[in-house]
mmCIF file of C-alpha atoms in Angstrom:
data_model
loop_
_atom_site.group_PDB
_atom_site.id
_atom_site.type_symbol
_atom_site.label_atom_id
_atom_site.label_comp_id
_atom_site.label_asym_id
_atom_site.label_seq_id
_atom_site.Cartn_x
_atom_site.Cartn_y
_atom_site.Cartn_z
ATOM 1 C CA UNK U 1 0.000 0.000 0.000
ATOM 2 C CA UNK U 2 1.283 3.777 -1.296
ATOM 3 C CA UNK U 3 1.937 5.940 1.606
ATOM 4 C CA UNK U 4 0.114 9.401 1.414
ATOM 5 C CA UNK U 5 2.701 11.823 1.602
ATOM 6 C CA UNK U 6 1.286 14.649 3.903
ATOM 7 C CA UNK U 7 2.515 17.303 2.593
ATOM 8 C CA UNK U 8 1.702 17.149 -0.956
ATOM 9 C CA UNK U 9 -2.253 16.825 0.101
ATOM 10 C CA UNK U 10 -3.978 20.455 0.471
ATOM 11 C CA UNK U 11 -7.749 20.452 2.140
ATOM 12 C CA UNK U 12 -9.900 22.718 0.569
ATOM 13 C CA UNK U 13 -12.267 24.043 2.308
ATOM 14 C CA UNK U 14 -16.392 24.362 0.773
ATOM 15 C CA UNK U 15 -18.922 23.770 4.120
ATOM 16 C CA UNK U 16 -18.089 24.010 7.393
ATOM 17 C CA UNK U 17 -20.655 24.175 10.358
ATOM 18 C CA UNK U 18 -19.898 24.999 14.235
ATOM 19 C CA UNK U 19 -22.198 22.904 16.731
ATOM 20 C CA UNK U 20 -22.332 24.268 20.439
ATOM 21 C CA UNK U 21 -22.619 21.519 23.339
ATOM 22 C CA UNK U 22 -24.573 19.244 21.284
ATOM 23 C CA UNK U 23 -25.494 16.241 23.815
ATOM 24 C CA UNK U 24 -26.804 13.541 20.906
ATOM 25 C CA UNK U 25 -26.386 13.337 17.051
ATOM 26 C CA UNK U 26 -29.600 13.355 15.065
ATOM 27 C CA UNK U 27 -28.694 10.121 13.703
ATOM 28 C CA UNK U 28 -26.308 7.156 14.879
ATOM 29 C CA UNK U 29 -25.530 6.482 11.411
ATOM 30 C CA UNK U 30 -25.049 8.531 8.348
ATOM 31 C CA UNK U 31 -23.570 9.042 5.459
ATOM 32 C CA UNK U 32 -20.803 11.378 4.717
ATOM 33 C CA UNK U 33 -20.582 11.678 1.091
ATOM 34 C CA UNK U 34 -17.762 14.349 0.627
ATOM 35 C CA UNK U 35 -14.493 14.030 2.776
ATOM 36 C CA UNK U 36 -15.780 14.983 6.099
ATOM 37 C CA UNK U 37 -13.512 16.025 9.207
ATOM 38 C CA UNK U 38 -15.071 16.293 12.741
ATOM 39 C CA UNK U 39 -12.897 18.597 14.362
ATOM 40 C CA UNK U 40 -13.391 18.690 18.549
ATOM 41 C CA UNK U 41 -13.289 21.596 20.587
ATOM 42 C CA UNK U 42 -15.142 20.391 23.772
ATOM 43 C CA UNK U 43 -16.263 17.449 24.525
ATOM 44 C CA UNK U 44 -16.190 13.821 23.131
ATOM 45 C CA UNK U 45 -17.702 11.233 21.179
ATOM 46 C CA UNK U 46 -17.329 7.398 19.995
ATOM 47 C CA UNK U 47 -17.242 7.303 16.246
ATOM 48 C CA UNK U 48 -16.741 3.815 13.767
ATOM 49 C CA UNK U 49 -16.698 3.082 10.220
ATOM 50 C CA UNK U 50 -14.906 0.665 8.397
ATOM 51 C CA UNK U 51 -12.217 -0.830 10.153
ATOM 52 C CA UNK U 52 -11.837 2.590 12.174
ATOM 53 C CA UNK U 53 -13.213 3.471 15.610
ATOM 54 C CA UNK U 54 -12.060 4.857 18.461
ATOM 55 C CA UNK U 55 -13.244 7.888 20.798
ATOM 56 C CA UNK U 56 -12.604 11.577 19.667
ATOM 57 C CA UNK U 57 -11.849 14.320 22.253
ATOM 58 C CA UNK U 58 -10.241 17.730 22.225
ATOM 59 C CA UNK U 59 -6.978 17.961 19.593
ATOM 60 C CA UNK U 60 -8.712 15.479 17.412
ATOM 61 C CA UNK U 61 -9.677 15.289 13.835
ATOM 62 C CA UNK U 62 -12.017 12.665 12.723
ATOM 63 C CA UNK U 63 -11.628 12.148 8.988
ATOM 64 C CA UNK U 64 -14.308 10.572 7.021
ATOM 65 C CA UNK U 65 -13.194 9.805 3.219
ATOM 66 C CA UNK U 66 -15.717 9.877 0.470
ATOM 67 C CA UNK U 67 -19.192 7.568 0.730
ATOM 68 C CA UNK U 68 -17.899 6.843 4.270
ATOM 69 C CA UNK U 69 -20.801 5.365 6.479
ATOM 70 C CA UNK U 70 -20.151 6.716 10.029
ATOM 71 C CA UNK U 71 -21.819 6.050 13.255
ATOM 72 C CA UNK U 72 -21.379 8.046 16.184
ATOM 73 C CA UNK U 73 -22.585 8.812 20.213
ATOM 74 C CA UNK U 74 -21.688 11.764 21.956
ATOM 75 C CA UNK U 75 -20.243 10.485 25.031
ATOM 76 C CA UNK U 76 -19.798 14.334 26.745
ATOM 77 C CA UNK U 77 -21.459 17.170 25.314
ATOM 78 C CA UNK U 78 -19.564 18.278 21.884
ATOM 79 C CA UNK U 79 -18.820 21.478 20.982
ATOM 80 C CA UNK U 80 -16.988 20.833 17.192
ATOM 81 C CA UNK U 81 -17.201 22.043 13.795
ATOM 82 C CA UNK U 82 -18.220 19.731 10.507
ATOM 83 C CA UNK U 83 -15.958 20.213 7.910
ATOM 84 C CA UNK U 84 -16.830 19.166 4.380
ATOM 85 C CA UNK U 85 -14.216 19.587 2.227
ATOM 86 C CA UNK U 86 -11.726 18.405 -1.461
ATOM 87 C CA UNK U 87 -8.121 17.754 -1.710
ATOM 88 C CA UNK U 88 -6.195 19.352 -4.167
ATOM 89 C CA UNK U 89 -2.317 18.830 -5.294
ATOM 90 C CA UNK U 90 0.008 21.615 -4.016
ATOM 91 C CA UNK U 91 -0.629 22.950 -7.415
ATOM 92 C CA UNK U 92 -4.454 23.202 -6.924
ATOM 93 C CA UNK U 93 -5.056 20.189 -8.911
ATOM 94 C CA UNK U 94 -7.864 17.495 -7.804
ATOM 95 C CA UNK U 95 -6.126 14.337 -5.505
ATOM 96 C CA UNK U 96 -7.727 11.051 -6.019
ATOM 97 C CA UNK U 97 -7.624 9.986 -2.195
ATOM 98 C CA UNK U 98 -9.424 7.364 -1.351
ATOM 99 C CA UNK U 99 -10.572 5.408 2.538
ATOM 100 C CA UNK U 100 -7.338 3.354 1.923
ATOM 101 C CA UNK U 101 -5.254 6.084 1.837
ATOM 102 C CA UNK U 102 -3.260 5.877 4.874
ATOM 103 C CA UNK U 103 -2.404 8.981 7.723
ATOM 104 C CA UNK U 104 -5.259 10.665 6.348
ATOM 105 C CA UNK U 105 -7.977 8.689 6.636
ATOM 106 C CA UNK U 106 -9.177 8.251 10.669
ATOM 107 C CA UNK U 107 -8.225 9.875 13.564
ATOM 108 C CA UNK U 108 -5.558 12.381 13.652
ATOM 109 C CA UNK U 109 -4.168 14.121 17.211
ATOM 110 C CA UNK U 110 -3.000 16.971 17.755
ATOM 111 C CA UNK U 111 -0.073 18.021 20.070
ATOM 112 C CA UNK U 112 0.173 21.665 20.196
ATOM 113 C CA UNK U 113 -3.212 22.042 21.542
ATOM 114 C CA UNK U 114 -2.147 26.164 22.214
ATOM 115 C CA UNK U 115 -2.172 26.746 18.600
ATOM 116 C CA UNK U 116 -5.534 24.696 18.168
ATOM 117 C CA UNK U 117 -7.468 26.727 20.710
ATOM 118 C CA UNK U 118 -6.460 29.867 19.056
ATOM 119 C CA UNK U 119 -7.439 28.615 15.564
ATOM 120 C CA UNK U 120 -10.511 27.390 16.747
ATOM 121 C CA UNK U 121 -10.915 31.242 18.381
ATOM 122 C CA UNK U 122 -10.721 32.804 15.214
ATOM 123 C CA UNK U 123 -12.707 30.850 13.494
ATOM 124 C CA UNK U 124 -15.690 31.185 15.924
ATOM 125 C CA UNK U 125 -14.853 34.836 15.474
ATOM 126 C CA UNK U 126 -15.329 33.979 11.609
ATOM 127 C CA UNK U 127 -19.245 32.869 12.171
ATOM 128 C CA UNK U 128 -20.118 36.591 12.200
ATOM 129 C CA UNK U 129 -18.626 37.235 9.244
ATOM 130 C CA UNK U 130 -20.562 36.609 5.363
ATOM 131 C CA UNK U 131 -20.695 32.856 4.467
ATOM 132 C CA UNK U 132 -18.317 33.830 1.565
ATOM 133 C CA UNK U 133 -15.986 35.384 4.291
ATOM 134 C CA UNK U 134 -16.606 32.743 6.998
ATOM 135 C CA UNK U 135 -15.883 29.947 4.505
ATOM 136 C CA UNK U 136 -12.610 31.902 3.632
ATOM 137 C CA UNK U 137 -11.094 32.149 6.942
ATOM 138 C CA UNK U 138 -12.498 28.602 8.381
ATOM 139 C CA UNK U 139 -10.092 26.815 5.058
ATOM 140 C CA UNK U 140 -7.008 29.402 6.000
ATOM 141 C CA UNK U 141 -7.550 27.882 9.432
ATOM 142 C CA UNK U 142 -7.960 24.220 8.944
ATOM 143 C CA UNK U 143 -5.023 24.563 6.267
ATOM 144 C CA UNK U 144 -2.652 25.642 9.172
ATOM 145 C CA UNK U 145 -4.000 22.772 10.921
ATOM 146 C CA UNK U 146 -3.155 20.346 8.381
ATOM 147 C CA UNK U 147 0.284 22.102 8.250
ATOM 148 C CA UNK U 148 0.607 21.688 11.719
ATOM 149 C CA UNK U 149 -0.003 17.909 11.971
ATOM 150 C CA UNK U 150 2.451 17.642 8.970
ATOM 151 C CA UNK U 151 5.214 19.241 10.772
ATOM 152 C CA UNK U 152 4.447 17.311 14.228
ATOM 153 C CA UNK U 153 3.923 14.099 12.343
ATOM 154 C CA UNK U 154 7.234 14.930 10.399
ATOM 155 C CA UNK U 155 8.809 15.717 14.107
ATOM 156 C CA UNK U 156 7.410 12.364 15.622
ATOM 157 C CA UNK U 157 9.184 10.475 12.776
ATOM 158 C CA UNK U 158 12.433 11.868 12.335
ATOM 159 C CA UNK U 159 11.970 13.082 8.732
ATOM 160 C CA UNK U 160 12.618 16.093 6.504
ATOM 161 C CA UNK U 161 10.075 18.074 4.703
ATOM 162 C CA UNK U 162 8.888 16.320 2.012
ATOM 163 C CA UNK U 163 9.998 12.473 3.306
ATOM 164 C CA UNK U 164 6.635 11.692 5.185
ATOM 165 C CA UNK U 165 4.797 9.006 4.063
ATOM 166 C CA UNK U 166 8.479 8.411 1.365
ATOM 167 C CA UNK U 167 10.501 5.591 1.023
ATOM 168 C CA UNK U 168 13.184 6.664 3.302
ATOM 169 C CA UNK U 169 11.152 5.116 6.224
ATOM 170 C CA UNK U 170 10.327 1.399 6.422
ATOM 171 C CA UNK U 171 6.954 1.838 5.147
ATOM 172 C CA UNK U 172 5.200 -0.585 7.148
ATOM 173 C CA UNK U 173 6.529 0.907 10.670
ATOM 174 C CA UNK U 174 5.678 4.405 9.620
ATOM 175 C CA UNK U 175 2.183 2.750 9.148
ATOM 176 C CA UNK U 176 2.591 0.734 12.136
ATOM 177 C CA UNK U 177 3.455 4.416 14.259
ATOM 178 C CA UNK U 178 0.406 6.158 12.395
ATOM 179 C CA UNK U 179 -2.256 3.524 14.120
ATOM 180 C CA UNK U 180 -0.423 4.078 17.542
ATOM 181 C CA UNK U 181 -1.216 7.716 16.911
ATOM 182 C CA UNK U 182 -4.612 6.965 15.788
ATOM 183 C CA UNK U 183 -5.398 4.803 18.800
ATOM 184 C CA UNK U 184 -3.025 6.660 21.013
ATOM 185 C CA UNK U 185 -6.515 7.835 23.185
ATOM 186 C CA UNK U 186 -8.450 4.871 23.793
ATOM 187 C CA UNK U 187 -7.352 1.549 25.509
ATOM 188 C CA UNK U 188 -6.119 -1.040 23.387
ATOM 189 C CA UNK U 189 -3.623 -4.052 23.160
ATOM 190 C CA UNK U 190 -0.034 -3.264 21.038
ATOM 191 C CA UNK U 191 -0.723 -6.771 19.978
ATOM 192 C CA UNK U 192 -3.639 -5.830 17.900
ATOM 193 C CA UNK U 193 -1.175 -3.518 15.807
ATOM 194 C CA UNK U 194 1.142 -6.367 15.490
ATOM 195 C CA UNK U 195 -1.734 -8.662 14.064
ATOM 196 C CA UNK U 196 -2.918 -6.369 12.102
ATOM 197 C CA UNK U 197 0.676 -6.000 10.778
ATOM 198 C CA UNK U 198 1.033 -9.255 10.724
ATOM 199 C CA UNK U 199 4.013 -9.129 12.875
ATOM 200 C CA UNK U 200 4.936 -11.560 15.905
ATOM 201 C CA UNK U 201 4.469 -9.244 18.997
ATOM 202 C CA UNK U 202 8.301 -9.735 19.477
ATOM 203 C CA UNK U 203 9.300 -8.668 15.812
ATOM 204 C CA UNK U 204 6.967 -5.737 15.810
ATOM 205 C CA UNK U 205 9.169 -4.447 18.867
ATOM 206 C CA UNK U 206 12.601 -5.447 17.051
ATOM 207 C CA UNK U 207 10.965 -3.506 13.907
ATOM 208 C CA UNK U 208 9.526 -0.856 15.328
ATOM 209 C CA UNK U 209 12.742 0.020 17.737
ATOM 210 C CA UNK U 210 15.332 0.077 14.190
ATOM 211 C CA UNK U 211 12.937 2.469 12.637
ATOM 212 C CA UNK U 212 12.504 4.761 15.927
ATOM 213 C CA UNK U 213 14.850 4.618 18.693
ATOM 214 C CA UNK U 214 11.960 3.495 20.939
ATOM 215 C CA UNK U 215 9.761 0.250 21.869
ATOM 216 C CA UNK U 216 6.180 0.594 20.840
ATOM 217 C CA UNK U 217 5.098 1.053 24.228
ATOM 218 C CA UNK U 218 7.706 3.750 25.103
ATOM 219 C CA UNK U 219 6.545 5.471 21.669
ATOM 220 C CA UNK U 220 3.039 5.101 22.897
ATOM 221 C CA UNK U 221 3.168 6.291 26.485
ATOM 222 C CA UNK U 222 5.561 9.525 25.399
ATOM 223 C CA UNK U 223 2.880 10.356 22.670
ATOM 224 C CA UNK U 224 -0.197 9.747 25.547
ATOM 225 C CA UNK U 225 1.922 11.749 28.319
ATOM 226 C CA UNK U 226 2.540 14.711 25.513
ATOM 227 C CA UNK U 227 -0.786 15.175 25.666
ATOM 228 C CA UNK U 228 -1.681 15.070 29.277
ATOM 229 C CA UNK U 229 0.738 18.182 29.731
ATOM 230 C CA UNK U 230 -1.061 20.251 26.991
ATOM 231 C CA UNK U 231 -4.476 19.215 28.847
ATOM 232 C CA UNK U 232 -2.733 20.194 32.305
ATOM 233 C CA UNK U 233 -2.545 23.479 31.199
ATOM 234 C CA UNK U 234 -5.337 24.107 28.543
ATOM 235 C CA UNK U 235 -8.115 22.631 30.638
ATOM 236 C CA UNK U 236 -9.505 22.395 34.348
ATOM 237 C CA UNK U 237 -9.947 18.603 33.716
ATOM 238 C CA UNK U 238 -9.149 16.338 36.661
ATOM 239 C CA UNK U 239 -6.446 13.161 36.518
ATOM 240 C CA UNK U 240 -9.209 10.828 36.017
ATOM 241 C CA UNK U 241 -10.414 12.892 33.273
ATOM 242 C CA UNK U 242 -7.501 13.391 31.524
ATOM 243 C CA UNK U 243 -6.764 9.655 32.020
ATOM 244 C CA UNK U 244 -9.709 9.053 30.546
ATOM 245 C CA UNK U 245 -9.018 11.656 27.443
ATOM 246 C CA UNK U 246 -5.042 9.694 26.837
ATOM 247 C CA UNK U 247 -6.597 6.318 26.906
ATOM 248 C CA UNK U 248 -5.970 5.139 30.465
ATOM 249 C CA UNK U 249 -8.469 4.577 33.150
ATOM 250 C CA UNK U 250 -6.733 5.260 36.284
ATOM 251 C CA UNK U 251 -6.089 8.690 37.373
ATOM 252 C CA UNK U 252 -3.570 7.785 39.821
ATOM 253 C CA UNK U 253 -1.414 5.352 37.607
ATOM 254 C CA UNK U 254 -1.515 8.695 34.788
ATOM 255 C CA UNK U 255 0.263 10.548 37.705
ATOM 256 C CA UNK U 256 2.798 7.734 38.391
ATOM 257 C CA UNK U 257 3.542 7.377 34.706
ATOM 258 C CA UNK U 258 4.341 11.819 35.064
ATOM 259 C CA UNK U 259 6.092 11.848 37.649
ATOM 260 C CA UNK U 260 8.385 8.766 36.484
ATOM 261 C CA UNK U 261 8.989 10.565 33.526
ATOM 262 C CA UNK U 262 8.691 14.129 34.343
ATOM 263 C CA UNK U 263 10.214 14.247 37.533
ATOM 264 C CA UNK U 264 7.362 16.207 39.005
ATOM 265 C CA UNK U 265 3.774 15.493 40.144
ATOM 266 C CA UNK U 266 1.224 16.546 37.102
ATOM 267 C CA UNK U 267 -0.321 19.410 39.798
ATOM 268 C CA UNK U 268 3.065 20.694 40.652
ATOM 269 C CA UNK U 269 3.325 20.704 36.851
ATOM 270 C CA UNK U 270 0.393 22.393 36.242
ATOM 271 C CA UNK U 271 0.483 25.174 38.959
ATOM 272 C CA UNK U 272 4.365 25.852 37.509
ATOM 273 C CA UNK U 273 3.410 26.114 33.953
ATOM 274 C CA UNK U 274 0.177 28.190 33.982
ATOM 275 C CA UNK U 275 -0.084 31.947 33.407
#
């Protein structure tokens, strides 16, 4: 399978709708027939289709390709916007992407959560504005969102503009880190990666540890504690909560994990690092 290359893939931008603490979809299934991202600013929601599901919380995308039947439950009350939306070449030119396309299609997280919140600002600014206007500055905004996951993703991975997604990476652990990511917030198993690799749990690790430095696990729990600092300081959200939002269930073991690899309790961390 062809590895999208991130940053040759533009979104562009043609609906977009803002929902405010919405506590239940109209419908548990539908279909989105454009590319469709569900893009979460409060809240959270379960979400499936085709071999994908997971839960979506703040700092996640959920993209839906083309004729994609999803079904979804808000879990918390959502506040998110629907994006509908084309992808073009860099020069403007349609992209034939399709559900298989991989590090596109699914979940995608977000680790500057700073920057989100203030993109997500301005566009809710942008809702007073014409629909002409407001459709303007929502696709400036969700383009330097798409930027932003490219350069994080590229900064996850070790690679150079231009190499995600290339042949300079084993193909099938660049893959095998993009379902981590995708799962990164929910509980799971590593072994299910390896199956669905179909890799030995064992040669998965060997694999994945030539290609990155790190075990799977270590991978996983640096990506999961990443996030718990941006919620520490962008959110009032307890340890259980946040737990809960990095795809643990324990409160207290989250704060063991921090302060094992932090060197500081996650409340010292937080009252330290808020302004």
């Amino acid at each position: 399978m062809e590895h999208a290359r991130i940053d040759n893939y533009v979104p562009r931008l043609f609906y977009s709708m803002y929902w405010r603490r919405k506590d239940r979809f109209l419908y548990y299934e539908d279909l989105c027939q454009p590319w469709t991202i569900f893009a979460v600013e409060d809240g959270s929601f379960y979400y499936e289709f085709g071999d994908q599901k997971g839960i979506a919380t703040f700092g996640d995308w959920v993209v839906c390709p083309a004729q994609t039947v999803l079904r979804r439950v808000v879990i918390q009350p959502l506040t998110f916007y629907v994006l509908r939306l084309r992808w073009t070449d860099l020069d403007g030119r349609e992209a034939g992407l399709h559900a298989e396309t991989p590090l596109i299609a699914g979940k995608i997280s977000f680790q500057n959560t700073q920057r989100l919140s203030s993109n997500f600002s301005m566009m809710r600014e942008a809702e007073k504005r014409s629909e002409r206007h407001r459709i303007m500055i929502h696709n400036h905004y969700v383009q330097d969102m798409w930027y932003l996951y490219g350069k994080e993703y590229r900064t996850m991975h070790g690679l150079s503009s231009g190499e995600a997604g290339s042949s300079a990476a084993d193909p099938v652990m660049v893959q095998a880190a993009a379902m981590l990511q995708q799962r990164a917030f929910e509980p799971f198993e590593l072994r299910e990666i390896a199956s669905a690799l179909q890799l030995s749990p064992a040669r998965f690790t060997q694999k994945f540890k030539q290609q990155f430095s790190v075990t799977p696990n270590e991978y996983l729990v640096a990506y999961r504690l990443k996030r718990a600092k941006s919620l520490l300081l962008e959110t009032n959200l307890t340890m259980n909560q946040i737990a809960e939002c990095i795809g643990y269930q324990d409160g207290y073991y989250v704060s063991k994990l921090f302060r094992k690899y932090f060197n500081v309790t996650p409340s010292m961390y937080r009252s330290t690092h808020s302004v």
